[in-house]
mmCIF file of C-alpha atoms in Angstrom:
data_model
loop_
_atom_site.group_PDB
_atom_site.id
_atom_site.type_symbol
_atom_site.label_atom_id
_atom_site.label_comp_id
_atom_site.label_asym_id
_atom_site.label_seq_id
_atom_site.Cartn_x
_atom_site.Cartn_y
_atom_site.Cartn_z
ATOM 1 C CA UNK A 1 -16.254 20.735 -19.305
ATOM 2 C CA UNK A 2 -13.709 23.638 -20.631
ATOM 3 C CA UNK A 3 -14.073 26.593 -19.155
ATOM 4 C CA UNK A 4 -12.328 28.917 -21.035
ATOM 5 C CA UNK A 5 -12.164 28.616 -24.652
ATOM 6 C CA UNK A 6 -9.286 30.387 -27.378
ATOM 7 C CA UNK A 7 -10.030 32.120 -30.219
ATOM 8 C CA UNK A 8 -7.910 31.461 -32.880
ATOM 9 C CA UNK A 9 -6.189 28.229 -32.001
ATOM 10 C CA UNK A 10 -3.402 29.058 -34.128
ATOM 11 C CA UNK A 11 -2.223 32.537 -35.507
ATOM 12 C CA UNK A 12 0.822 33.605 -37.720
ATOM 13 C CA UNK A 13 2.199 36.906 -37.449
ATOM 14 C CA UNK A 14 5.089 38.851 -38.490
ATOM 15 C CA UNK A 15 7.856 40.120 -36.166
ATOM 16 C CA UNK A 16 6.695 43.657 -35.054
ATOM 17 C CA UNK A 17 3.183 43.059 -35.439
ATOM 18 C CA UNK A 18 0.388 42.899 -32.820
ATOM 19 C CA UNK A 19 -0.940 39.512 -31.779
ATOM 20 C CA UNK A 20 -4.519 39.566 -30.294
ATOM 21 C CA UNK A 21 -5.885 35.946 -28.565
ATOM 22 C CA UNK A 22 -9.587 35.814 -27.215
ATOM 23 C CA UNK A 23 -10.583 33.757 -24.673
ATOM 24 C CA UNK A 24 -14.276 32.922 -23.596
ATOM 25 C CA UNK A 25 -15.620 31.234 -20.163
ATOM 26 C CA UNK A 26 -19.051 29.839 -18.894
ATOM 27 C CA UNK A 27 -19.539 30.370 -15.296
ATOM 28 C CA UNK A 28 -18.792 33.645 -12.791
ATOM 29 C CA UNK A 29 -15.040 34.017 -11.735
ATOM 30 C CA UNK A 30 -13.306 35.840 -9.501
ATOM 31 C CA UNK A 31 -10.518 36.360 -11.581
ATOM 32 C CA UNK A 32 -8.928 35.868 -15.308
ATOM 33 C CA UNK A 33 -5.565 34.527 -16.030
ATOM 34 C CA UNK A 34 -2.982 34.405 -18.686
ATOM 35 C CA UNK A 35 -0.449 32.077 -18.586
ATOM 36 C CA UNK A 36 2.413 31.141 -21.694
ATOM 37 C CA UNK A 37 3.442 27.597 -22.227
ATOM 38 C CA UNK A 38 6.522 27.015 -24.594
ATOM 39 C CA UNK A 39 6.864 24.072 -26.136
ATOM 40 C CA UNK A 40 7.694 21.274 -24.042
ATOM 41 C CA UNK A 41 7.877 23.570 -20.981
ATOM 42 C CA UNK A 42 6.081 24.226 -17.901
ATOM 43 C CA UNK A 43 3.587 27.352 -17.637
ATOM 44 C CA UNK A 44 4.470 30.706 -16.864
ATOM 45 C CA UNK A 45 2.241 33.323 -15.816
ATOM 46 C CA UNK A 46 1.630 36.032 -17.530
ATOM 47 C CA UNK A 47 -1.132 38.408 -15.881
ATOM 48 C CA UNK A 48 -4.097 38.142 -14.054
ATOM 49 C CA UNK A 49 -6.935 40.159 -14.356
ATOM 50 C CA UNK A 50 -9.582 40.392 -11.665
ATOM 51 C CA UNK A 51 -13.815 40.232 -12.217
ATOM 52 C CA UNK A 52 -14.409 43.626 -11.228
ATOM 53 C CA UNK A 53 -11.223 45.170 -13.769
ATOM 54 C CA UNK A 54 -11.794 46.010 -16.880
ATOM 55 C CA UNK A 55 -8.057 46.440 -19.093
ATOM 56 C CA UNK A 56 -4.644 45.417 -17.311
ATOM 57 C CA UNK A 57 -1.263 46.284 -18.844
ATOM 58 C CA UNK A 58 1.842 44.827 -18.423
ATOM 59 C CA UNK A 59 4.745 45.447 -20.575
ATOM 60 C CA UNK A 60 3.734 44.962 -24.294
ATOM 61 C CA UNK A 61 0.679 42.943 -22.528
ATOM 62 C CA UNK A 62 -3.014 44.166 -22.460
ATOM 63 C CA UNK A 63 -5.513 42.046 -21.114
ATOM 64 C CA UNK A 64 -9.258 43.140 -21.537
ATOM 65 C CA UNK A 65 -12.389 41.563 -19.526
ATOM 66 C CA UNK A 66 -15.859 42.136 -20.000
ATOM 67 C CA UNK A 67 -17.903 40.156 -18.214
ATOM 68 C CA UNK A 68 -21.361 40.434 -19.249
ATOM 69 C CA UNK A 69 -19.760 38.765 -22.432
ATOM 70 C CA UNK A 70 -17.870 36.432 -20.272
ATOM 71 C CA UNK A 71 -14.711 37.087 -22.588
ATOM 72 C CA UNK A 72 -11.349 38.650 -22.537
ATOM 73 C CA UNK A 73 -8.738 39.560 -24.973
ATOM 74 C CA UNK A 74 -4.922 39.152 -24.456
ATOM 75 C CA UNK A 75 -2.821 41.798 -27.136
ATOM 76 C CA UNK A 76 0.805 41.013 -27.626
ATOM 77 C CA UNK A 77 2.068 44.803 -28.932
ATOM 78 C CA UNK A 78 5.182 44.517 -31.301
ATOM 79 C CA UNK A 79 5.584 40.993 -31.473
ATOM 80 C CA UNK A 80 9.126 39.346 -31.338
ATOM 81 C CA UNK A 81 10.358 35.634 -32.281
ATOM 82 C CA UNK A 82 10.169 34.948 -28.449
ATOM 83 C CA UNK A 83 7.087 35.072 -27.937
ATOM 84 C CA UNK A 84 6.779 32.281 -29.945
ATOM 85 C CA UNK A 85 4.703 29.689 -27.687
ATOM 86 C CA UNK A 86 1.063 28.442 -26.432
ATOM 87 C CA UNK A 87 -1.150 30.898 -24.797
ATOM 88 C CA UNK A 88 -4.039 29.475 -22.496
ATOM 89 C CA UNK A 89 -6.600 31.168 -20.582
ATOM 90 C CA UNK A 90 -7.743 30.032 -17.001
ATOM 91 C CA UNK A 91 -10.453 30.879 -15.015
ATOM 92 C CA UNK A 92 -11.135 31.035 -11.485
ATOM 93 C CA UNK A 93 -14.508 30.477 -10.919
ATOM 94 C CA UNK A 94 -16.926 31.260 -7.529
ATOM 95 C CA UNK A 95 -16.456 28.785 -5.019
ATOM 96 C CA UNK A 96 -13.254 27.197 -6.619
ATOM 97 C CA UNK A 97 -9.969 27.573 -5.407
ATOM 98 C CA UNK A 98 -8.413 25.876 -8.751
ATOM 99 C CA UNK A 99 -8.118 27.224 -12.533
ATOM 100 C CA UNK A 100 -9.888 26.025 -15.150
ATOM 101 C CA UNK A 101 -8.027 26.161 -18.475
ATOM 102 C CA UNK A 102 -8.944 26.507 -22.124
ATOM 103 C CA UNK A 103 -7.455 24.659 -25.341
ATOM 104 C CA UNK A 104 -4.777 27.391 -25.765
ATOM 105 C CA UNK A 105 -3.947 29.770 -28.798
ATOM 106 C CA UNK A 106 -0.198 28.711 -30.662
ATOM 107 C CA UNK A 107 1.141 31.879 -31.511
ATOM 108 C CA UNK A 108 3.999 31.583 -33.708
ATOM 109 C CA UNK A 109 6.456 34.955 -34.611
ATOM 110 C CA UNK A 110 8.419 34.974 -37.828
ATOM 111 C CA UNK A 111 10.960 37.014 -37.915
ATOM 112 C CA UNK B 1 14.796 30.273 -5.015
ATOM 113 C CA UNK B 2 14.361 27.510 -7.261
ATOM 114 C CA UNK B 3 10.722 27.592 -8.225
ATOM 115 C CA UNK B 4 8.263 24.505 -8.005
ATOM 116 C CA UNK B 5 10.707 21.462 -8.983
ATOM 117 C CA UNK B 6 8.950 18.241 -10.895
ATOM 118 C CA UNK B 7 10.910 14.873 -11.289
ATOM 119 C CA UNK B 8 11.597 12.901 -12.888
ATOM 120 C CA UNK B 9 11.096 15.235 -15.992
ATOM 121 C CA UNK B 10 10.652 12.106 -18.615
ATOM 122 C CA UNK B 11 8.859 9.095 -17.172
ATOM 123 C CA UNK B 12 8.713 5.696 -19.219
ATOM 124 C CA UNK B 13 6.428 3.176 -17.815
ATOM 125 C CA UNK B 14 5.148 -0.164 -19.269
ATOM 126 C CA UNK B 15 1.603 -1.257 -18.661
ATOM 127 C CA UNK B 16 0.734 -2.225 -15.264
ATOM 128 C CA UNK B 17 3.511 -0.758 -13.408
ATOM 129 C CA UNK B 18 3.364 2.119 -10.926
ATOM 130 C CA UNK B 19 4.198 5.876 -11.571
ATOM 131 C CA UNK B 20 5.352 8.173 -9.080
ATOM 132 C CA UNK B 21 5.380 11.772 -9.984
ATOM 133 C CA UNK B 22 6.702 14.209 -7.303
ATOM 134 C CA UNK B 23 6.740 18.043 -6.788
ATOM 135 C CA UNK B 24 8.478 20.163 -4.365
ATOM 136 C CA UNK B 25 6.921 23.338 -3.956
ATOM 137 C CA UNK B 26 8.408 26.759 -4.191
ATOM 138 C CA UNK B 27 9.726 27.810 -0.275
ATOM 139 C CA UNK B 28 6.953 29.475 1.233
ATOM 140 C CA UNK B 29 4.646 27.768 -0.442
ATOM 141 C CA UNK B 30 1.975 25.156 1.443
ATOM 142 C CA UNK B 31 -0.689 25.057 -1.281
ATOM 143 C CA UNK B 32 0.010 22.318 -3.923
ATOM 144 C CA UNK B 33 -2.239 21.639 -7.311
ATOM 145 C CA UNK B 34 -1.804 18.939 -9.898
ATOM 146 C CA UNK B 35 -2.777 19.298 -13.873
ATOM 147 C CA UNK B 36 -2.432 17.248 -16.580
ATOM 148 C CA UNK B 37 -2.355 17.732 -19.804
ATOM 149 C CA UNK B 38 -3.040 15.599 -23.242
ATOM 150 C CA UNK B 39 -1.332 16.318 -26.285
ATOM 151 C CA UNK B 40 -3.145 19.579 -27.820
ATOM 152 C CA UNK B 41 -5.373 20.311 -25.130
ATOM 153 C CA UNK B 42 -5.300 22.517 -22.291
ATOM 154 C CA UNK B 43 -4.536 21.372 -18.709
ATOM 155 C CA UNK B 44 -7.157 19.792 -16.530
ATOM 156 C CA UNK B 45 -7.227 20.356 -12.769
ATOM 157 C CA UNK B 46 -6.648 17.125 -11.115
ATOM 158 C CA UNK B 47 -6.187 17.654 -6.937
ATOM 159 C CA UNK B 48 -5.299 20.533 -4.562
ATOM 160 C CA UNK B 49 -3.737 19.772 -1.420
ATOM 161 C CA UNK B 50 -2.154 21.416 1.412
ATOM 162 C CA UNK B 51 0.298 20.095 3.672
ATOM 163 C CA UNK B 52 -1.437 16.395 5.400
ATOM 164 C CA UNK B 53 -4.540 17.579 3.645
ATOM 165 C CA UNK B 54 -6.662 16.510 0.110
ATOM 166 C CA UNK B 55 -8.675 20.185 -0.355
ATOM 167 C CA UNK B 56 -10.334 19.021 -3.588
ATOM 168 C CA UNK B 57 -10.213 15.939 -5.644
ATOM 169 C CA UNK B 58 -12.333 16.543 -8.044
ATOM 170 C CA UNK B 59 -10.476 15.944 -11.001
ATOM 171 C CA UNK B 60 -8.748 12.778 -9.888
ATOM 172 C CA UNK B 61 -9.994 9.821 -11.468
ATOM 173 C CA UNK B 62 -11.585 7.773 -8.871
ATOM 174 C CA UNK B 63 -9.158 4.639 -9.828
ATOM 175 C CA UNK B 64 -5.589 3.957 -9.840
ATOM 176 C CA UNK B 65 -4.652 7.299 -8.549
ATOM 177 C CA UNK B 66 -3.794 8.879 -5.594
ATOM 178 C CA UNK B 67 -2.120 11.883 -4.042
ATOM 179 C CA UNK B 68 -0.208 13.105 -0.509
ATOM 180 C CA UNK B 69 1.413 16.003 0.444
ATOM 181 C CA UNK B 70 3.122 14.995 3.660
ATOM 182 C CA UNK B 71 4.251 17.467 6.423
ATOM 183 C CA UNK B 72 8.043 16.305 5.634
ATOM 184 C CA UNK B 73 8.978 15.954 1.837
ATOM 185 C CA UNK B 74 7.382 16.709 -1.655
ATOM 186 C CA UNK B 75 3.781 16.070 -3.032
ATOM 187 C CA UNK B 76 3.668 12.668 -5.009
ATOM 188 C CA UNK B 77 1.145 11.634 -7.635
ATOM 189 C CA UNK B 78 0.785 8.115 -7.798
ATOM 190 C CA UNK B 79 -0.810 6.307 -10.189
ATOM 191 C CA UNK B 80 -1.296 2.515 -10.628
ATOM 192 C CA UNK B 81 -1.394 0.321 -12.890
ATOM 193 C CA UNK B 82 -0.853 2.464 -15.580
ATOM 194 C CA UNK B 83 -2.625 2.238 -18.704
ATOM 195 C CA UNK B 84 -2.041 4.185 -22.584
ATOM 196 C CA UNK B 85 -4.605 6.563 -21.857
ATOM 197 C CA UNK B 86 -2.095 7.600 -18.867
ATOM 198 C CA UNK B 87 0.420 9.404 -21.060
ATOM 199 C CA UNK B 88 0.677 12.689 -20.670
ATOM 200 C CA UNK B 89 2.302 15.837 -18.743
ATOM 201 C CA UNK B 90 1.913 16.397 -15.450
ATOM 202 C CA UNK B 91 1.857 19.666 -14.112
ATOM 203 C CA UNK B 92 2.363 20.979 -10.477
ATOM 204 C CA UNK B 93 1.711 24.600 -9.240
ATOM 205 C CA UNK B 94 2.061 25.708 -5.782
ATOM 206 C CA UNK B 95 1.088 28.863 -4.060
ATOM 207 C CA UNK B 96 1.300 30.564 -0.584
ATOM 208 C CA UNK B 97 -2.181 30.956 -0.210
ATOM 209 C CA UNK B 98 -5.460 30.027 -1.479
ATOM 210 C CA UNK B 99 -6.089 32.429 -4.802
ATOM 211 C CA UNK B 100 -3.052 33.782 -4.777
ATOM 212 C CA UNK B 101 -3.040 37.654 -5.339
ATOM 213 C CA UNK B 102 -0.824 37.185 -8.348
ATOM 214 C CA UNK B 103 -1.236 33.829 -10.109
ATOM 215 C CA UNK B 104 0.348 30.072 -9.763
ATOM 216 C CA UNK B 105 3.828 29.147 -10.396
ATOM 217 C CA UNK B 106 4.174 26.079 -11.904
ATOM 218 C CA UNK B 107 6.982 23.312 -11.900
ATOM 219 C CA UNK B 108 8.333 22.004 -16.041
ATOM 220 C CA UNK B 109 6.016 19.044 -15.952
ATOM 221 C CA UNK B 110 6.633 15.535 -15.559
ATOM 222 C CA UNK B 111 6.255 14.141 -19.102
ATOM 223 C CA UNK B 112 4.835 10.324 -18.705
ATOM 224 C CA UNK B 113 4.556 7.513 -21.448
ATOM 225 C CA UNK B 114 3.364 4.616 -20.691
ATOM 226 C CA UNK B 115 4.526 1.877 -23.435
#
């Protein structure tokens, strides 16, 4: 069953504007991950957030966790036309040593 | 360093043949996963090996497929006897160790269609 789960699955911003992708889960983890998928490619990975954190930055990313809502939030700050792609959240659950991804956001950036 | 590599990157195969999917890992690296994905969805956790070893097959489907990760060489995916419901992308991601401090690198996919 899906883990993780995005909220919206699509979203249409504006160059410059802030992009903000939420991302559900079920079970206990160890850790959350963000990874970006463009179209046709391979993942990349973005930043990883572990169970006992509660805001990560990196770059224009912020990642947010709150577990006894068993949800995070991934904010894109001043968007650009490159960041243009699919955004999925993975878990990494208690007892697993593999990630368990969600349906993914498509962000797209016009410019 | 070249990353995890994934050929062939475009796979065609007719119903009933054999598909071999391989992935070298990045250098370093002795923990290998497979994912695949279907159009629209997110990617679903197939196998994790490490080198001569199946960790967790969990995800395979019992059938048809199969995976090594020899001491010499890359990780294959095999599957047999391929049917429609076969096409998709096939992800790798290796790391150095199991959970990796700073997340999975994976290889570009191998993109399969089975006609």
């Amino acid at each position: 069953s899906q883990q993780g789960e995005e909220d919206p699955q699509a979203l249409s911003i504006q160059e410059g504007e802030n992009a903000t992708m939420n991302c559900s889960y079920k079970t206990s983890i160890n850790n959350l991950q963000w990874y970006r998928q463009n179209s046709g490619r391979g993942l990349v990975h973005l930043i990883l957030i572990r169970s006992n954190e509660r805001e990560k930055h990196s770059g224009r990313l912020r990642v947010t966790l709150d577990t006894s809502k068993k949800s995070s939030s991934l904010l894109i700050t001043a968007s650009r036309a490159a960041d243009t792609a699919s955004y999925f959240c993975a878990t990494d659950s208690t007892g697993y040593s593999t990630l368990t991804f969600g349906k993914g956001t498509m962000l797209l950036v016009s410019p | 360093n070249a990353g995890v590599m994934q050929n062939p990157r475009h796979l065609v195969r007719r119903r009933g043949q054999e598909a071999r999917l391989r992935c070298s890992p990045m250098k370093g690296h002795s923990h290998v996963y497979w994912y695949r994905q279907l159009p629209e969805e997110g990617l679903k956790f197939m196998v994790y090996l490490q080198k001569e070893n199946i960790i967790d097959e969990s995800g395979m489907p019992k059938e048809r497929f199969s995976a090594e990760f020899p001491k010499e060489g890359p990780s294959i995916l095999r599957i047999q006897q391929v049917v429609r419901g076969d096409s998709a992308a096939y992800f790798c991601a290796s790391s150095d160790r199991d959970r990796p401090l700073y997340g999975y690198t994976f290889g570009s996919g191998t993109r399969l269609t089975v006609v």
